[in-house]
Amino acid sequence: MIKPVYLLILSLIGALYFGNETDPAQDPFSSITLCHNPSDDMAQFVDAPGFLSFHPSPNAINFDGAGEMISFPTPDGDNANAYFIPAENPSDQWLFVYQEWWGLNDHIKKEADKFYADLGKSVNVLALDMYDGKVTSNPQEAGQFMRNVKEERLQNIVKGALMHAGENAEIANVGWCFGGSWSLKSALLTGSQNIGSVMYYGMPVRDVETLKTLNSDVLGLFATEEYISKEIIEDFASKMQQADKKLTYKIFPAVHGFSNPSNPRFDPEASKEAYEMAITYLKNKFQG
């Protein structure tokens, strides 16, 4: 009888100390607001079976850009880099462009050039280097880059870009994959200076209280996939509605990465439609 009695005593002690762990009144961490749910990080998928197959090595492209690489200070005492194309005439309108998990490669710089031209060369375009110079075409290495980069450093890069743009800047954001997530996170970090966010198949932030701080609506251009799934996207839509924020989105019948011309799985038709939605959205933001 000693062992059962001992177990009973342990159970009573456990109930006493842990029985109310979900009660906010008893939870010492209940007053802490997370910037996003732990499951909102795309790095969670790196080891998932099949996730790497969504990211075949990108094809090399020929690129001679209109912009140049610049550096700017970040709040953590370091510096960050970016590919910058200034507006033809002085402007406080800015488009922040966010890379895929490969790093700031020539494809992203070429996309930055395209947005710049189609926005009438009247908007400053800044493609941020979120990996501090690291670039790869190897899926395994890209996964490790995404897994190992520190959230605090990423936030400091965005904050440094915000300081570089200036306190009068009006900022819209666009990004793909890893950068799709950061387009939304950037919209949150840039606060009242944010005027819009375009997410290409990125993992959304789904904390309602955080989403309430958004200063704009969001355009989501998603793929048909099992990771950033229809269920996740619909949950994001629900959370945006709860936060009283507008989300316009489409799930394209195409694979993750469908809008990258250097991706062997590039889908020209879906990409064209998605880009038309993106550029129309951004033109409205900058003309509004």
mmCIF file of C-alpha atoms in Angstrom:
data_model
loop_
_atom_site.group_PDB
_atom_site.id
_atom_site.type_symbol
_atom_site.label_atom_id
_atom_site.label_comp_id
_atom_site.label_asym_id
_atom_site.label_seq_id
_atom_site.Cartn_x
_atom_site.Cartn_y
_atom_site.Cartn_z
ATOM 1 C CA MET A 1 0.000 0.000 0.000
ATOM 2 C CA ILE A 2 2.968 2.345 0.415
ATOM 3 C CA LYS A 3 3.485 2.901 -3.325
ATOM 4 C CA PRO A 4 -0.168 3.760 -4.132
ATOM 5 C CA VAL A 5 -0.338 6.143 -1.159
ATOM 6 C CA TYR A 6 2.914 7.788 -2.286
ATOM 7 C CA LEU A 7 1.540 8.258 -5.820
ATOM 8 C CA LEU A 8 -1.695 9.694 -4.419
ATOM 9 C CA ILE A 9 0.268 12.251 -2.382
ATOM 10 C CA LEU A 10 2.282 13.258 -5.479
ATOM 11 C CA SER A 11 -0.918 13.649 -7.482
ATOM 12 C CA LEU A 12 -2.439 15.938 -4.839
ATOM 13 C CA ILE A 13 0.731 18.048 -4.759
ATOM 14 C CA GLY A 14 0.721 18.278 -8.556
ATOM 15 C CA ALA A 15 -2.925 19.353 -8.564
ATOM 16 C CA LEU A 16 -2.203 21.975 -5.929
ATOM 17 C CA TYR A 17 0.660 23.586 -7.865
ATOM 18 C CA PHE A 18 -0.291 22.996 -11.497
ATOM 19 C CA GLY A 19 -4.044 22.492 -11.549
ATOM 20 C CA ASN A 20 -4.701 26.160 -12.403
ATOM 21 C CA GLU A 21 -1.962 26.602 -15.021
ATOM 22 C CA THR A 22 -4.445 27.814 -17.663
ATOM 23 C CA ASP A 23 -6.046 30.323 -15.300
ATOM 24 C CA PRO A 24 -4.773 33.807 -16.282
ATOM 25 C CA ALA A 25 -5.077 34.896 -12.678
ATOM 26 C CA GLN A 26 -2.530 32.239 -11.701
ATOM 27 C CA ASP A 27 -0.308 32.471 -14.783
ATOM 28 C CA PRO A 28 2.814 34.644 -14.113
ATOM 29 C CA PHE A 29 3.263 35.119 -17.879
ATOM 30 C CA SER A 30 -0.330 36.107 -18.668
ATOM 31 C CA SER A 31 0.572 39.795 -18.939
ATOM 32 C CA ILE A 32 3.217 39.170 -21.614
ATOM 33 C CA THR A 33 2.031 39.750 -25.184
ATOM 34 C CA LEU A 34 3.919 37.760 -27.816
ATOM 35 C CA CYS A 35 4.671 39.537 -31.080
ATOM 36 C CA HIS A 36 3.428 36.445 -32.906
ATOM 37 C CA ASN A 37 2.432 32.881 -32.163
ATOM 38 C CA PRO A 38 5.325 30.381 -31.846
ATOM 39 C CA SER A 39 3.777 28.496 -34.781
ATOM 40 C CA ASP A 40 3.962 31.577 -37.012
ATOM 41 C CA ASP A 41 7.658 30.977 -37.744
ATOM 42 C CA MET A 42 8.355 29.375 -41.134
ATOM 43 C CA ALA A 43 11.523 27.785 -39.725
ATOM 44 C CA GLN A 44 9.286 25.156 -38.124
ATOM 45 C CA PHE A 45 8.947 23.532 -41.556
ATOM 46 C CA VAL A 46 12.651 23.114 -42.330
ATOM 47 C CA ASP A 47 12.749 19.506 -41.125
ATOM 48 C CA ALA A 48 9.249 18.623 -42.313
ATOM 49 C CA PRO A 49 9.211 15.773 -44.870
ATOM 50 C CA GLY A 50 8.835 17.188 -48.352
ATOM 51 C CA PHE A 51 9.259 20.871 -47.480
ATOM 52 C CA LEU A 52 12.631 21.124 -49.206
ATOM 53 C CA SER A 53 11.091 19.696 -52.372
ATOM 54 C CA PHE A 54 8.968 22.858 -52.594
ATOM 55 C CA HIS A 55 12.237 24.758 -53.036
ATOM 56 C CA PRO A 56 14.263 23.346 -55.940
ATOM 57 C CA SER A 57 17.514 25.192 -56.551
ATOM 58 C CA PRO A 58 16.769 28.391 -58.486
ATOM 59 C CA ASN A 59 18.046 28.746 -62.025
ATOM 60 C CA ALA A 60 20.751 31.340 -62.618
ATOM 61 C CA ILE A 61 19.600 34.576 -64.254
ATOM 62 C CA ASN A 62 21.322 37.395 -66.105
ATOM 63 C CA PHE A 63 20.840 40.627 -64.213
ATOM 64 C CA ASP A 64 22.197 44.155 -64.523
ATOM 65 C CA GLY A 65 20.164 46.235 -62.101
ATOM 66 C CA ALA A 66 19.190 49.870 -61.930
ATOM 67 C CA GLY A 67 20.021 50.085 -58.224
ATOM 68 C CA GLU A 68 23.051 49.730 -55.978
ATOM 69 C CA MET A 69 23.928 48.130 -52.670
ATOM 70 C CA ILE A 70 23.919 50.473 -49.686
ATOM 71 C CA SER A 71 24.395 50.098 -45.931
ATOM 72 C CA PHE A 72 22.695 51.789 -42.997
ATOM 73 C CA PRO A 73 22.974 51.602 -39.196
ATOM 74 C CA THR A 74 20.653 49.408 -37.136
ATOM 75 C CA PRO A 75 19.489 49.972 -33.535
ATOM 76 C CA ASP A 76 21.615 47.078 -32.242
ATOM 77 C CA GLY A 77 24.793 48.999 -33.068
ATOM 78 C CA ASP A 78 25.502 47.070 -36.266
ATOM 79 C CA ASN A 79 24.902 47.863 -39.947
ATOM 80 C CA ALA A 80 22.572 46.314 -42.516
ATOM 81 C CA ASN A 81 22.688 46.128 -46.290
ATOM 82 C CA ALA A 82 20.059 46.632 -48.963
ATOM 83 C CA TYR A 83 19.627 46.952 -52.703
ATOM 84 C CA PHE A 84 18.373 50.496 -53.268
ATOM 85 C CA ILE A 85 16.714 52.183 -56.248
ATOM 86 C CA PRO A 86 15.917 55.831 -55.456
ATOM 87 C CA ALA A 87 12.891 57.570 -56.901
ATOM 88 C CA GLU A 88 13.679 59.774 -59.878
ATOM 89 C CA ASN A 89 12.438 62.781 -57.923
ATOM 90 C CA PRO A 90 12.660 63.219 -54.124
ATOM 91 C CA SER A 91 9.863 61.215 -52.511
ATOM 92 C CA ASP A 92 8.727 60.040 -49.087
ATOM 93 C CA GLN A 93 7.103 56.963 -50.618
ATOM 94 C CA TRP A 94 8.969 53.702 -50.060
ATOM 95 C CA LEU A 95 8.535 50.059 -50.978
ATOM 96 C CA PHE A 96 10.364 47.583 -48.748
ATOM 97 C CA VAL A 97 11.073 44.321 -50.597
ATOM 98 C CA TYR A 98 11.722 41.064 -48.722
ATOM 99 C CA GLN A 99 13.759 38.133 -49.992
ATOM 100 C CA GLU A 100 12.932 34.440 -50.186
ATOM 101 C CA TRP A 101 14.856 32.039 -47.946
ATOM 102 C CA TRP A 102 17.737 31.991 -50.466
ATOM 103 C CA GLY A 103 18.905 35.439 -49.384
ATOM 104 C CA LEU A 104 19.053 38.715 -51.290
ATOM 105 C CA ASN A 105 19.860 37.207 -54.680
ATOM 106 C CA ASP A 106 19.655 38.603 -58.214
ATOM 107 C CA HIS A 107 16.088 37.379 -58.636
ATOM 108 C CA ILE A 108 14.852 39.548 -55.758
ATOM 109 C CA LYS A 109 16.843 42.519 -57.038
ATOM 110 C CA LYS A 110 15.267 42.007 -60.468
ATOM 111 C CA GLU A 111 11.802 41.914 -58.888
ATOM 112 C CA ALA A 112 12.650 45.152 -57.061
ATOM 113 C CA ASP A 113 13.569 46.725 -60.412
ATOM 114 C CA LYS A 114 10.275 45.548 -61.892
ATOM 115 C CA PHE A 115 8.182 47.069 -59.121
ATOM 116 C CA TYR A 116 10.212 50.266 -59.377
ATOM 117 C CA ALA A 117 9.531 50.607 -63.102
ATOM 118 C CA ASP A 118 5.858 49.710 -62.847
ATOM 119 C CA LEU A 119 5.368 52.209 -60.021
ATOM 120 C CA GLY A 120 6.513 54.913 -62.428
ATOM 121 C CA LYS A 121 9.992 55.289 -60.895
ATOM 122 C CA SER A 122 8.333 57.568 -58.342
ATOM 123 C CA VAL A 123 8.794 55.307 -55.306
ATOM 124 C CA ASN A 124 12.033 54.543 -53.450
ATOM 125 C CA VAL A 125 12.523 50.767 -53.543
ATOM 126 C CA LEU A 126 14.618 49.101 -50.847
ATOM 127 C CA ALA A 127 15.252 45.334 -50.971
ATOM 128 C CA LEU A 128 16.551 44.412 -47.528
ATOM 129 C CA ASP A 129 19.355 41.901 -46.978
ATOM 130 C CA MET A 130 17.880 39.907 -44.090
ATOM 131 C CA TYR A 131 20.789 37.426 -43.924
ATOM 132 C CA ASP A 132 23.625 39.982 -43.676
ATOM 133 C CA GLY A 133 25.280 38.941 -46.923
ATOM 134 C CA LYS A 134 24.498 35.209 -46.950
ATOM 135 C CA VAL A 135 23.088 33.923 -50.255
ATOM 136 C CA THR A 136 22.703 30.364 -51.508
ATOM 137 C CA SER A 137 21.022 28.257 -54.172
ATOM 138 C CA ASN A 138 21.202 25.113 -52.022
ATOM 139 C CA PRO A 139 17.858 24.247 -50.341
ATOM 140 C CA GLN A 140 19.482 22.606 -47.305
ATOM 141 C CA GLU A 141 21.709 25.615 -46.710
ATOM 142 C CA ALA A 142 18.797 28.024 -47.221
ATOM 143 C CA GLY A 143 16.829 26.105 -44.609
ATOM 144 C CA GLN A 144 19.677 26.465 -42.136
ATOM 145 C CA PHE A 145 19.964 30.190 -42.871
ATOM 146 C CA MET A 146 16.274 30.627 -42.109
ATOM 147 C CA ARG A 147 16.449 28.473 -38.995
ATOM 148 C CA ASN A 148 19.532 30.155 -37.536
ATOM 149 C CA VAL A 149 18.820 33.826 -38.186
ATOM 150 C CA LYS A 150 17.772 35.600 -34.978
ATOM 151 C CA GLU A 151 14.367 37.283 -34.824
ATOM 152 C CA GLU A 152 15.857 40.193 -32.887
ATOM 153 C CA ARG A 153 18.406 40.798 -35.648
ATOM 154 C CA LEU A 154 15.701 40.656 -38.325
ATOM 155 C CA GLN A 155 13.641 43.209 -36.422
ATOM 156 C CA ASN A 156 16.670 45.475 -36.073
ATOM 157 C CA ILE A 157 17.277 45.337 -39.834
ATOM 158 C CA VAL A 158 13.687 46.468 -40.471
ATOM 159 C CA LYS A 159 13.947 49.182 -37.822
ATOM 160 C CA GLY A 160 17.210 50.362 -39.360
ATOM 161 C CA ALA A 161 15.538 50.564 -42.761
ATOM 162 C CA LEU A 162 12.720 52.561 -41.200
ATOM 163 C CA MET A 163 15.220 55.032 -39.730
ATOM 164 C CA HIS A 164 16.963 55.234 -43.104
ATOM 165 C CA ALA A 165 13.694 56.031 -44.867
ATOM 166 C CA GLY A 166 12.923 58.760 -42.347
ATOM 167 C CA GLU A 167 10.090 59.761 -40.073
ATOM 168 C CA ASN A 168 8.000 61.134 -42.965
ATOM 169 C CA ALA A 169 8.232 57.978 -45.059
ATOM 170 C CA GLU A 170 5.102 56.146 -46.187
ATOM 171 C CA ILE A 171 6.037 52.489 -46.477
ATOM 172 C CA ALA A 172 4.446 49.562 -48.290
ATOM 173 C CA ASN A 173 5.891 46.057 -48.146
ATOM 174 C CA VAL A 174 6.133 43.047 -50.440
ATOM 175 C CA GLY A 175 7.872 39.690 -50.042
ATOM 176 C CA TRP A 176 7.886 36.030 -51.016
ATOM 177 C CA CYS A 177 8.071 32.858 -48.879
ATOM 178 C CA PHE A 178 10.252 33.829 -45.860
ATOM 179 C CA GLY A 179 9.887 37.382 -47.155
ATOM 180 C CA GLY A 180 6.120 37.004 -47.390
ATOM 181 C CA SER A 181 6.090 36.564 -43.632
ATOM 182 C CA TRP A 182 8.384 39.560 -43.242
ATOM 183 C CA SER A 183 6.207 41.752 -45.429
ATOM 184 C CA LEU A 184 3.511 41.413 -42.756
ATOM 185 C CA LYS A 185 5.944 41.650 -39.834
ATOM 186 C CA SER A 186 7.445 44.770 -41.422
ATOM 187 C CA ALA A 187 3.980 46.286 -41.697
ATOM 188 C CA LEU A 188 3.598 45.728 -37.953
ATOM 189 C CA LEU A 189 7.058 47.062 -37.084
ATOM 190 C CA THR A 190 6.728 50.224 -39.169
ATOM 191 C CA GLY A 191 3.561 51.175 -37.297
ATOM 192 C CA SER A 192 1.749 54.315 -38.401
ATOM 193 C CA GLN A 193 4.137 54.733 -41.351
ATOM 194 C CA ASN A 194 2.922 51.490 -42.897
ATOM 195 C CA ILE A 195 0.444 51.865 -45.763
ATOM 196 C CA GLY A 196 0.228 48.300 -47.107
ATOM 197 C CA SER A 197 1.519 44.730 -47.218
ATOM 198 C CA VAL A 198 1.656 42.147 -50.005
ATOM 199 C CA MET A 199 2.363 38.580 -48.849
ATOM 200 C CA TYR A 200 3.363 35.970 -51.409
ATOM 201 C CA TYR A 201 2.912 32.519 -49.778
ATOM 202 C CA GLY A 202 4.353 33.571 -46.420
ATOM 203 C CA MET A 203 3.427 32.340 -42.944
ATOM 204 C CA PRO A 204 1.077 34.890 -41.370
ATOM 205 C CA VAL A 205 1.072 36.361 -37.896
ATOM 206 C CA ARG A 206 -2.153 35.173 -36.246
ATOM 207 C CA ASP A 207 -2.182 36.854 -32.856
ATOM 208 C CA VAL A 208 -5.338 38.989 -32.818
ATOM 209 C CA GLU A 209 -3.991 41.603 -30.404
ATOM 210 C CA THR A 210 -0.889 42.053 -32.569
ATOM 211 C CA LEU A 211 -2.940 42.291 -35.755
ATOM 212 C CA LYS A 212 -5.041 45.033 -34.181
ATOM 213 C CA THR A 213 -1.958 47.273 -34.386
ATOM 214 C CA LEU A 214 -1.794 47.055 -38.181
ATOM 215 C CA ASN A 215 -2.110 50.424 -39.900
ATOM 216 C CA SER A 216 -3.279 48.962 -43.221
ATOM 217 C CA ASP A 217 -5.054 46.143 -44.941
ATOM 218 C CA VAL A 218 -3.171 43.130 -46.366
ATOM 219 C CA LEU A 219 -3.101 41.391 -49.752
ATOM 220 C CA GLY A 220 -2.306 37.676 -49.540
ATOM 221 C CA LEU A 221 -1.217 35.699 -52.614
ATOM 222 C CA PHE A 222 -1.008 32.087 -51.505
ATOM 223 C CA ALA A 223 -0.250 28.710 -53.083
ATOM 224 C CA THR A 224 -1.921 25.323 -52.826
ATOM 225 C CA GLU A 225 0.255 23.491 -50.324
ATOM 226 C CA GLU A 226 0.164 21.511 -47.093
ATOM 227 C CA TYR A 227 2.422 23.719 -44.999
ATOM 228 C CA ILE A 228 0.973 27.222 -45.321
ATOM 229 C CA SER A 229 -2.277 25.410 -45.851
ATOM 230 C CA LYS A 230 -5.819 26.453 -46.658
ATOM 231 C CA GLU A 231 -6.654 25.921 -42.973
ATOM 232 C CA ILE A 232 -3.852 28.261 -41.855
ATOM 233 C CA ILE A 233 -4.890 30.906 -44.388
ATOM 234 C CA GLU A 234 -8.542 30.726 -43.383
ATOM 235 C CA ASP A 235 -7.535 30.986 -39.728
ATOM 236 C CA PHE A 236 -5.483 34.079 -40.603
ATOM 237 C CA ALA A 237 -8.521 35.546 -42.372
ATOM 238 C CA SER A 238 -10.608 34.882 -39.276
ATOM 239 C CA LYS A 239 -8.041 36.494 -36.994
ATOM 240 C CA MET A 240 -7.832 39.548 -39.271
ATOM 241 C CA GLN A 241 -11.603 39.854 -39.104
ATOM 242 C CA GLN A 242 -11.502 39.614 -35.305
ATOM 243 C CA ALA A 243 -8.854 42.353 -35.325
ATOM 244 C CA ASP A 244 -11.144 44.473 -37.522
ATOM 245 C CA LYS A 245 -8.560 44.526 -40.330
ATOM 246 C CA LYS A 246 -9.161 43.867 -44.015
ATOM 247 C CA LEU A 247 -7.531 40.903 -45.752
ATOM 248 C CA THR A 248 -7.930 40.265 -49.459
ATOM 249 C CA TYR A 249 -6.475 36.945 -50.538
ATOM 250 C CA LYS A 250 -6.404 34.279 -53.198
ATOM 251 C CA ILE A 251 -5.123 30.710 -53.043
ATOM 252 C CA PHE A 252 -3.711 29.944 -56.487
ATOM 253 C CA PRO A 253 -3.826 26.405 -57.931
ATOM 254 C CA ALA A 254 -0.026 26.423 -58.063
ATOM 255 C CA VAL A 255 2.894 25.261 -55.931
ATOM 256 C CA HIS A 256 4.816 27.208 -53.295
ATOM 257 C CA GLY A 257 7.246 29.522 -55.073
ATOM 258 C CA PHE A 258 5.097 29.655 -58.213
ATOM 259 C CA SER A 259 5.871 33.327 -58.834
ATOM 260 C CA ASN A 260 9.665 33.038 -58.971
ATOM 261 C CA PRO A 261 10.841 32.949 -62.620
ATOM 262 C CA SER A 262 14.106 31.315 -61.499
ATOM 263 C CA ASN A 263 12.137 28.468 -59.886
ATOM 264 C CA PRO A 264 11.916 25.359 -62.112
ATOM 265 C CA ARG A 265 8.257 25.147 -60.986
ATOM 266 C CA PHE A 266 7.479 28.712 -62.078
ATOM 267 C CA ASP A 267 3.836 29.122 -63.142
ATOM 268 C CA PRO A 268 3.641 31.993 -65.676
ATOM 269 C CA GLU A 269 -0.155 32.237 -65.688
ATOM 270 C CA ALA A 270 -0.600 32.273 -61.917
ATOM 271 C CA SER A 271 2.399 34.576 -61.540
ATOM 272 C CA LYS A 272 0.980 37.088 -64.013
ATOM 273 C CA GLU A 273 -2.369 37.204 -62.224
ATOM 274 C CA ALA A 274 -0.725 37.506 -58.809
ATOM 275 C CA TYR A 275 1.555 40.316 -59.993
ATOM 276 C CA GLU A 276 -1.370 42.232 -61.474
ATOM 277 C CA MET A 277 -3.101 42.005 -58.105
ATOM 278 C CA ALA A 278 0.075 43.117 -56.315
ATOM 279 C CA ILE A 279 0.949 46.053 -58.550
ATOM 280 C CA THR A 280 -2.655 47.291 -58.632
ATOM 281 C CA TYR A 281 -2.766 47.150 -54.839
ATOM 282 C CA LEU A 282 0.527 49.039 -54.492
ATOM 283 C CA LYS A 283 -0.401 51.691 -57.060
ATOM 284 C CA ASN A 284 -3.580 52.374 -55.119
ATOM 285 C CA LYS A 285 -1.606 52.707 -51.896
ATOM 286 C CA PHE A 286 0.928 55.137 -53.308
ATOM 287 C CA GLN A 287 -1.629 57.167 -55.229
ATOM 288 C CA GLY A 288 -4.056 57.239 -52.299
#
